[in-house]
Amino acid sequence: ADNNSYVRAISTSVSAESAAIARCEVKNLGRVPSNCPSEGSMVIKVNVPTRLLLDRNGSLWITTDTSGVFRVSHPERLRERSISDTSSDLQSFSSKDGLSADNCTPMLEDKEGNIWVATRDGLDQFRDTALVSVLLPASFSRISIAPADGGDIWVGSRADVMRIHGDSGETSFVRTGAFKPYTDPAGITWLIGYSLEEWKRGSF
């Protein structure tokens, strides 16, 4: 991590190219004009990074002076490309999300795998949870749920049926005339509404 808002992956020996990039950034006060050498390794662009931590699951945690905490869950998958603070590959946690302050420095992982971050105003704990938050459409009302195959979940409303995929929180919609899902003891999913439909071979 450097003072110019970059967190950079480098090889075991710093190449002449990465040294030239660093010199160009310092000369231009963190800005990278077009005449600077192009970036060849993974770069994460965050606002004033202060500390780095790789946890036992291989996630990279970054504390900052002004923007809270950032996390990249699998940094090894992101080689050879840049990540900005608006990228979906970069999770952010700030005072808007409940962090005690956006000014963060010390960070550690305890023996249970919890991540502790000290901020200007408190001590915050991050830990794994079995629950994944899923935002339902505002149009959904009188909601009903049922298990689906592969660990997915059916969510029914008066207007649509939505399928939530595993632990990813990703969703897809299935257009149908029924709206209340039910999975019977044999594992067959039914939809009840203005019609009765059965889930079979990828459709109702």
PDB file of C-alpha atoms in Angstrom:
ATOM      1  CA  ALA A   1       0.000   0.000   0.000  1.00  0.00           C
ATOM      2  CA  ASP A   2       1.289   3.497  -0.751  1.00  0.00           C
ATOM      3  CA  ASN A   3       0.272   7.043   0.123  1.00  0.00           C
ATOM      4  CA  ASN A   4      -0.991   7.716  -3.390  1.00  0.00           C
ATOM      5  CA  SER A   5      -4.174   5.650  -2.979  1.00  0.00           C
ATOM      6  CA  TYR A   6      -2.922   2.422  -4.596  1.00  0.00           C
ATOM      7  CA  VAL A   7      -2.591  -1.102  -3.283  1.00  0.00           C
ATOM      8  CA  ARG A   8      -0.420  -3.035  -5.706  1.00  0.00           C
ATOM      9  CA  ALA A   9       0.591  -6.677  -6.185  1.00  0.00           C
ATOM     10  CA  ILE A  10       4.304  -7.045  -6.988  1.00  0.00           C
ATOM     11  CA  SER A  11       6.442 -10.080  -7.706  1.00  0.00           C
ATOM     12  CA  THR A  12       9.198 -11.345  -5.398  1.00  0.00           C
ATOM     13  CA  SER A  13      11.648  -9.098  -7.235  1.00  0.00           C
ATOM     14  CA  VAL A  14      10.550  -5.601  -8.182  1.00  0.00           C
ATOM     15  CA  SER A  15      10.866  -5.235 -11.926  1.00  0.00           C
ATOM     16  CA  ALA A  16      12.313  -2.223 -13.717  1.00  0.00           C
ATOM     17  CA  GLU A  17       8.822  -1.554 -15.113  1.00  0.00           C
ATOM     18  CA  SER A  18       7.126  -1.387 -11.685  1.00  0.00           C
ATOM     19  CA  ALA A  19       9.951   0.819 -10.377  1.00  0.00           C
ATOM     20  CA  ALA A  20       9.455   3.185 -13.327  1.00  0.00           C
ATOM     21  CA  ILE A  21       5.696   3.302 -12.646  1.00  0.00           C
ATOM     22  CA  ALA A  22       6.296   4.143  -8.981  1.00  0.00           C
ATOM     23  CA  ARG A  23       8.788   6.898  -9.862  1.00  0.00           C
ATOM     24  CA  CYS A  24       6.340   8.401 -12.360  1.00  0.00           C
ATOM     25  CA  GLU A  25       3.516   8.382  -9.775  1.00  0.00           C
ATOM     26  CA  VAL A  26       5.677  10.069  -7.134  1.00  0.00           C
ATOM     27  CA  LYS A  27       6.791  12.725  -9.605  1.00  0.00           C
ATOM     28  CA  ASN A  28       3.166  13.454 -10.527  1.00  0.00           C
ATOM     29  CA  LEU A  29       1.835  13.373  -6.935  1.00  0.00           C
ATOM     30  CA  GLY A  30      -0.172  10.204  -7.378  1.00  0.00           C
ATOM     31  CA  ARG A  31      -1.627  11.040 -10.770  1.00  0.00           C
ATOM     32  CA  VAL A  32      -0.683   8.728 -13.630  1.00  0.00           C
ATOM     33  CA  PRO A  33      -0.475  10.724 -16.881  1.00  0.00           C
ATOM     34  CA  SER A  34      -0.500   8.977 -20.231  1.00  0.00           C
ATOM     35  CA  ASN A  35       3.290   9.180 -20.542  1.00  0.00           C
ATOM     36  CA  CYS A  36       3.748   6.950 -17.465  1.00  0.00           C
ATOM     37  CA  PRO A  37       4.429   3.245 -18.125  1.00  0.00           C
ATOM     38  CA  SER A  38       1.274   1.128 -18.178  1.00  0.00           C
ATOM     39  CA  GLU A  39       0.365  -0.981 -15.164  1.00  0.00           C
ATOM     40  CA  GLY A  40       1.179  -4.679 -15.559  1.00  0.00           C
ATOM     41  CA  SER A  41       0.035  -6.119 -12.229  1.00  0.00           C
ATOM     42  CA  MET A  42      -3.102  -6.005 -10.126  1.00  0.00           C
ATOM     43  CA  VAL A  43      -3.805  -2.551  -8.706  1.00  0.00           C
ATOM     44  CA  ILE A  44      -6.543  -1.654  -6.229  1.00  0.00           C
ATOM     45  CA  LYS A  45      -7.354   2.054  -6.219  1.00  0.00           C
ATOM     46  CA  VAL A  46      -8.647   3.164  -2.813  1.00  0.00           C
ATOM     47  CA  ASN A  47      -8.486   6.432  -0.914  1.00  0.00           C
ATOM     48  CA  VAL A  48      -5.419   6.661   1.400  1.00  0.00           C
ATOM     49  CA  PRO A  49      -4.769   3.001   2.374  1.00  0.00           C
ATOM     50  CA  THR A  50      -3.039   2.538   5.748  1.00  0.00           C
ATOM     51  CA  ARG A  51      -2.806  -1.187   6.606  1.00  0.00           C
ATOM     52  CA  LEU A  52      -3.157  -4.534   4.801  1.00  0.00           C
ATOM     53  CA  LEU A  53      -4.153  -7.952   6.149  1.00  0.00           C
ATOM     54  CA  LEU A  54      -4.498 -11.318   4.400  1.00  0.00           C
ATOM     55  CA  ASP A  55      -6.873 -13.497   6.451  1.00  0.00           C
ATOM     56  CA  ARG A  56      -6.878 -17.299   6.746  1.00  0.00           C
ATOM     57  CA  ASN A  57      -9.348 -17.569   3.843  1.00  0.00           C
ATOM     58  CA  GLY A  58      -7.074 -15.583   1.538  1.00  0.00           C
ATOM     59  CA  SER A  59      -9.148 -12.395   1.584  1.00  0.00           C
ATOM     60  CA  LEU A  60      -7.290  -9.081   1.442  1.00  0.00           C
ATOM     61  CA  TRP A  61      -8.438  -6.430   3.956  1.00  0.00           C
ATOM     62  CA  ILE A  62      -7.454  -2.765   3.571  1.00  0.00           C
ATOM     63  CA  THR A  63      -7.949  -0.040   6.175  1.00  0.00           C
ATOM     64  CA  THR A  64      -7.872   3.619   5.123  1.00  0.00           C
ATOM     65  CA  ASP A  65      -7.500   7.067   6.664  1.00  0.00           C
ATOM     66  CA  THR A  66     -10.748   8.465   5.308  1.00  0.00           C
ATOM     67  CA  SER A  67     -12.870   5.776   3.615  1.00  0.00           C
ATOM     68  CA  GLY A  68     -13.291   2.950   6.133  1.00  0.00           C
ATOM     69  CA  VAL A  69     -12.441  -0.677   5.313  1.00  0.00           C
ATOM     70  CA  PHE A  70     -12.175  -2.493   1.973  1.00  0.00           C
ATOM     71  CA  ARG A  71     -12.085  -6.247   1.290  1.00  0.00           C
ATOM     72  CA  VAL A  72     -11.191  -8.306  -1.793  1.00  0.00           C
ATOM     73  CA  SER A  73     -12.343 -11.889  -1.236  1.00  0.00           C
ATOM     74  CA  HIS A  74     -10.113 -13.596  -3.839  1.00  0.00           C
ATOM     75  CA  PRO A  75      -7.294 -11.245  -4.877  1.00  0.00           C
ATOM     76  CA  GLU A  76      -5.434 -14.030  -6.707  1.00  0.00           C
ATOM     77  CA  ARG A  77      -8.259 -14.202  -9.259  1.00  0.00           C
ATOM     78  CA  LEU A  78      -7.833 -10.549 -10.163  1.00  0.00           C
ATOM     79  CA  ARG A  79      -4.286 -10.539 -11.512  1.00  0.00           C
ATOM     80  CA  GLU A  80      -3.367  -8.311 -14.442  1.00  0.00           C
ATOM     81  CA  ARG A  81      -6.175  -5.781 -13.990  1.00  0.00           C
ATOM     82  CA  SER A  82      -7.037  -2.695 -11.983  1.00  0.00           C
ATOM     83  CA  ILE A  83      -9.862  -2.481  -9.443  1.00  0.00           C
ATOM     84  CA  SER A  84     -11.411   0.843  -8.485  1.00  0.00           C
ATOM     85  CA  ASP A  85     -13.360   1.572  -5.303  1.00  0.00           C
ATOM     86  CA  THR A  86     -16.602   1.270  -7.319  1.00  0.00           C
ATOM     87  CA  SER A  87     -15.813  -2.254  -8.568  1.00  0.00           C
ATOM     88  CA  SER A  88     -18.054  -5.159  -7.515  1.00  0.00           C
ATOM     89  CA  ASP A  89     -14.851  -7.111  -6.717  1.00  0.00           C
ATOM     90  CA  LEU A  90     -14.143  -4.675  -3.880  1.00  0.00           C
ATOM     91  CA  GLN A  91     -16.386  -4.701  -0.803  1.00  0.00           C
ATOM     92  CA  SER A  92     -16.445  -1.494   1.224  1.00  0.00           C
ATOM     93  CA  PHE A  93     -17.502  -0.798   4.808  1.00  0.00           C
ATOM     94  CA  SER A  94     -17.824   2.777   6.075  1.00  0.00           C
ATOM     95  CA  SER A  95     -19.668   4.759   8.730  1.00  0.00           C
ATOM     96  CA  LYS A  96     -22.681   4.686   6.397  1.00  0.00           C
ATOM     97  CA  ASP A  97     -22.725   0.874   6.881  1.00  0.00           C
ATOM     98  CA  GLY A  98     -22.384   1.104  10.682  1.00  0.00           C
ATOM     99  CA  LEU A  99     -18.576   1.274  11.027  1.00  0.00           C
ATOM    100  CA  SER A 100     -17.716   3.319  14.144  1.00  0.00           C
ATOM    101  CA  ALA A 101     -15.624   5.781  12.045  1.00  0.00           C
ATOM    102  CA  ASP A 102     -14.067   6.067   8.587  1.00  0.00           C
ATOM    103  CA  ASN A 103     -10.572   6.689  10.011  1.00  0.00           C
ATOM    104  CA  CYS A 104      -9.133   3.177  10.504  1.00  0.00           C
ATOM    105  CA  THR A 105      -5.605   1.935  11.214  1.00  0.00           C
ATOM    106  CA  PRO A 106      -4.853  -1.184  13.340  1.00  0.00           C
ATOM    107  CA  MET A 107      -6.357  -4.466  12.168  1.00  0.00           C
ATOM    108  CA  LEU A 108      -5.945  -8.077  13.306  1.00  0.00           C
ATOM    109  CA  GLU A 109      -7.428 -11.562  12.920  1.00  0.00           C
ATOM    110  CA  ASP A 110      -8.167 -13.528  16.111  1.00  0.00           C
ATOM    111  CA  LYS A 111      -7.941 -17.318  16.571  1.00  0.00           C
ATOM    112  CA  GLU A 112     -11.628 -17.772  15.598  1.00  0.00           C
ATOM    113  CA  GLY A 113     -11.047 -15.973  12.292  1.00  0.00           C
ATOM    114  CA  ASN A 114     -12.815 -12.730  13.284  1.00  0.00           C
ATOM    115  CA  ILE A 115     -11.345  -9.520  11.884  1.00  0.00           C
ATOM    116  CA  TRP A 116     -11.000  -6.609  14.332  1.00  0.00           C
ATOM    117  CA  VAL A 117     -10.561  -3.035  13.108  1.00  0.00           C
ATOM    118  CA  ALA A 118      -9.750  -0.101  15.384  1.00  0.00           C
ATOM    119  CA  THR A 119     -11.160   3.221  14.224  1.00  0.00           C
ATOM    120  CA  ARG A 120     -10.953   6.737  15.597  1.00  0.00           C
ATOM    121  CA  ASP A 121     -14.192   6.167  17.558  1.00  0.00           C
ATOM    122  CA  GLY A 122     -14.293   2.472  18.408  1.00  0.00           C
ATOM    123  CA  LEU A 123     -13.449  -1.179  17.762  1.00  0.00           C
ATOM    124  CA  ASP A 124     -15.362  -3.062  15.052  1.00  0.00           C
ATOM    125  CA  GLN A 125     -15.646  -6.834  14.517  1.00  0.00           C
ATOM    126  CA  PHE A 126     -16.200  -8.582  11.179  1.00  0.00           C
ATOM    127  CA  ARG A 127     -17.160 -12.258  11.227  1.00  0.00           C
ATOM    128  CA  ASP A 128     -18.567 -14.899   8.934  1.00  0.00           C
ATOM    129  CA  THR A 129     -22.312 -15.450   9.017  1.00  0.00           C
ATOM    130  CA  ALA A 130     -24.487 -18.167   7.546  1.00  0.00           C
ATOM    131  CA  LEU A 131     -27.007 -15.547   6.417  1.00  0.00           C
ATOM    132  CA  VAL A 132     -26.842 -13.672   3.111  1.00  0.00           C
ATOM    133  CA  SER A 133     -28.875 -10.494   2.666  1.00  0.00           C
ATOM    134  CA  VAL A 134     -31.076 -10.374  -0.458  1.00  0.00           C
ATOM    135  CA  LEU A 135     -32.936  -7.245  -1.495  1.00  0.00           C
ATOM    136  CA  LEU A 136     -36.419  -8.054  -2.832  1.00  0.00           C
ATOM    137  CA  PRO A 137     -38.120  -5.845  -5.438  1.00  0.00           C
ATOM    138  CA  ALA A 138     -40.338  -3.104  -4.004  1.00  0.00           C
ATOM    139  CA  SER A 139     -43.258  -4.548  -5.987  1.00  0.00           C
ATOM    140  CA  PHE A 140     -43.186  -7.790  -3.951  1.00  0.00           C
ATOM    141  CA  SER A 141     -45.957  -8.164  -1.367  1.00  0.00           C
ATOM    142  CA  ARG A 142     -47.639 -11.065   0.464  1.00  0.00           C
ATOM    143  CA  ILE A 143     -44.352 -12.959   0.081  1.00  0.00           C
ATOM    144  CA  SER A 144     -44.054 -16.743   0.366  1.00  0.00           C
ATOM    145  CA  ILE A 145     -40.911 -18.900   0.160  1.00  0.00           C
ATOM    146  CA  ALA A 146     -40.054 -22.541  -0.548  1.00  0.00           C
ATOM    147  CA  PRO A 147     -36.820 -24.533  -1.001  1.00  0.00           C
ATOM    148  CA  ALA A 148     -35.602 -25.179  -4.548  1.00  0.00           C
ATOM    149  CA  ASP A 149     -33.114 -27.730  -5.865  1.00  0.00           C
ATOM    150  CA  GLY A 150     -29.372 -27.076  -5.592  1.00  0.00           C
ATOM    151  CA  GLY A 151     -29.697 -25.069  -2.386  1.00  0.00           C
ATOM    152  CA  ASP A 152     -31.711 -22.309  -4.077  1.00  0.00           C
ATOM    153  CA  ILE A 153     -34.853 -20.662  -2.692  1.00  0.00           C
ATOM    154  CA  TRP A 154     -38.138 -19.741  -4.404  1.00  0.00           C
ATOM    155  CA  VAL A 155     -39.676 -16.408  -3.378  1.00  0.00           C
ATOM    156  CA  GLY A 156     -43.212 -15.778  -4.569  1.00  0.00           C
ATOM    157  CA  SER A 157     -45.247 -12.589  -4.730  1.00  0.00           C
ATOM    158  CA  ARG A 158     -48.594 -11.638  -6.203  1.00  0.00           C
ATOM    159  CA  ALA A 159     -46.759 -10.495  -9.342  1.00  0.00           C
ATOM    160  CA  ASP A 160     -43.737 -12.760  -9.899  1.00  0.00           C
ATOM    161  CA  VAL A 161     -41.708 -15.710  -8.720  1.00  0.00           C
ATOM    162  CA  MET A 162     -38.017 -15.144  -8.037  1.00  0.00           C
ATOM    163  CA  ARG A 163     -35.283 -17.734  -7.596  1.00  0.00           C
ATOM    164  CA  ILE A 164     -32.405 -16.897  -5.235  1.00  0.00           C
ATOM    165  CA  HIS A 165     -29.285 -18.827  -6.162  1.00  0.00           C
ATOM    166  CA  GLY A 166     -27.394 -20.538  -3.322  1.00  0.00           C
ATOM    167  CA  ASP A 167     -25.257 -18.354  -1.089  1.00  0.00           C
ATOM    168  CA  SER A 168     -24.472 -15.788  -3.780  1.00  0.00           C
ATOM    169  CA  GLY A 169     -27.606 -13.687  -3.347  1.00  0.00           C
ATOM    170  CA  GLU A 170     -28.010 -13.567  -7.147  1.00  0.00           C
ATOM    171  CA  THR A 171     -31.578 -13.752  -8.385  1.00  0.00           C
ATOM    172  CA  SER A 172     -33.508 -14.657 -11.515  1.00  0.00           C
ATOM    173  CA  PHE A 173     -37.189 -14.314 -12.368  1.00  0.00           C
ATOM    174  CA  VAL A 174     -39.510 -17.013 -13.659  1.00  0.00           C
ATOM    175  CA  ARG A 175     -42.601 -15.747 -15.461  1.00  0.00           C
ATOM    176  CA  THR A 176     -45.654 -17.754 -14.573  1.00  0.00           C
ATOM    177  CA  GLY A 177     -49.361 -17.448 -13.878  1.00  0.00           C
ATOM    178  CA  ALA A 178     -49.040 -18.782 -10.326  1.00  0.00           C
ATOM    179  CA  PHE A 179     -47.355 -17.059  -7.410  1.00  0.00           C
ATOM    180  CA  LYS A 180     -47.198 -19.170  -4.236  1.00  0.00           C
ATOM    181  CA  PRO A 181     -44.400 -21.809  -4.217  1.00  0.00           C
ATOM    182  CA  TYR A 182     -44.613 -25.037  -2.221  1.00  0.00           C
ATOM    183  CA  THR A 183     -42.170 -27.952  -2.087  1.00  0.00           C
ATOM    184  CA  ASP A 184     -43.803 -31.246  -1.101  1.00  0.00           C
ATOM    185  CA  PRO A 185     -42.193 -34.069   0.965  1.00  0.00           C
ATOM    186  CA  ALA A 186     -41.068 -35.795  -2.256  1.00  0.00           C
ATOM    187  CA  GLY A 187     -39.055 -32.684  -3.205  1.00  0.00           C
ATOM    188  CA  ILE A 188     -41.369 -31.596  -6.040  1.00  0.00           C
ATOM    189  CA  THR A 189     -41.981 -27.838  -6.261  1.00  0.00           C
ATOM    190  CA  TRP A 190     -45.481 -26.603  -7.053  1.00  0.00           C
ATOM    191  CA  LEU A 191     -46.794 -23.131  -7.772  1.00  0.00           C
ATOM    192  CA  ILE A 192     -50.293 -22.267  -6.664  1.00  0.00           C
ATOM    193  CA  GLY A 193     -52.316 -19.258  -7.791  1.00  0.00           C
ATOM    194  CA  TYR A 194     -54.639 -18.746 -10.729  1.00  0.00           C
ATOM    195  CA  SER A 195     -53.272 -22.078 -11.948  1.00  0.00           C
ATOM    196  CA  LEU A 196     -51.415 -25.076 -10.493  1.00  0.00           C
ATOM    197  CA  GLU A 197     -47.947 -25.631 -11.960  1.00  0.00           C
ATOM    198  CA  GLU A 198     -45.153 -28.139 -11.356  1.00  0.00           C
ATOM    199  CA  TRP A 199     -41.398 -27.451 -11.695  1.00  0.00           C
ATOM    200  CA  LYS A 200     -39.999 -29.956 -14.178  1.00  0.00           C
ATOM    201  CA  ARG A 201     -36.921 -29.920 -16.449  1.00  0.00           C
ATOM    202  CA  GLY A 202     -36.113 -26.258 -15.811  1.00  0.00           C
ATOM    203  CA  SER A 203     -39.539 -24.690 -16.126  1.00  0.00           C
ATOM    204  CA  PHE A 204     -43.008 -24.686 -14.562  1.00  0.00           C
TER     205      PHE A 204
END
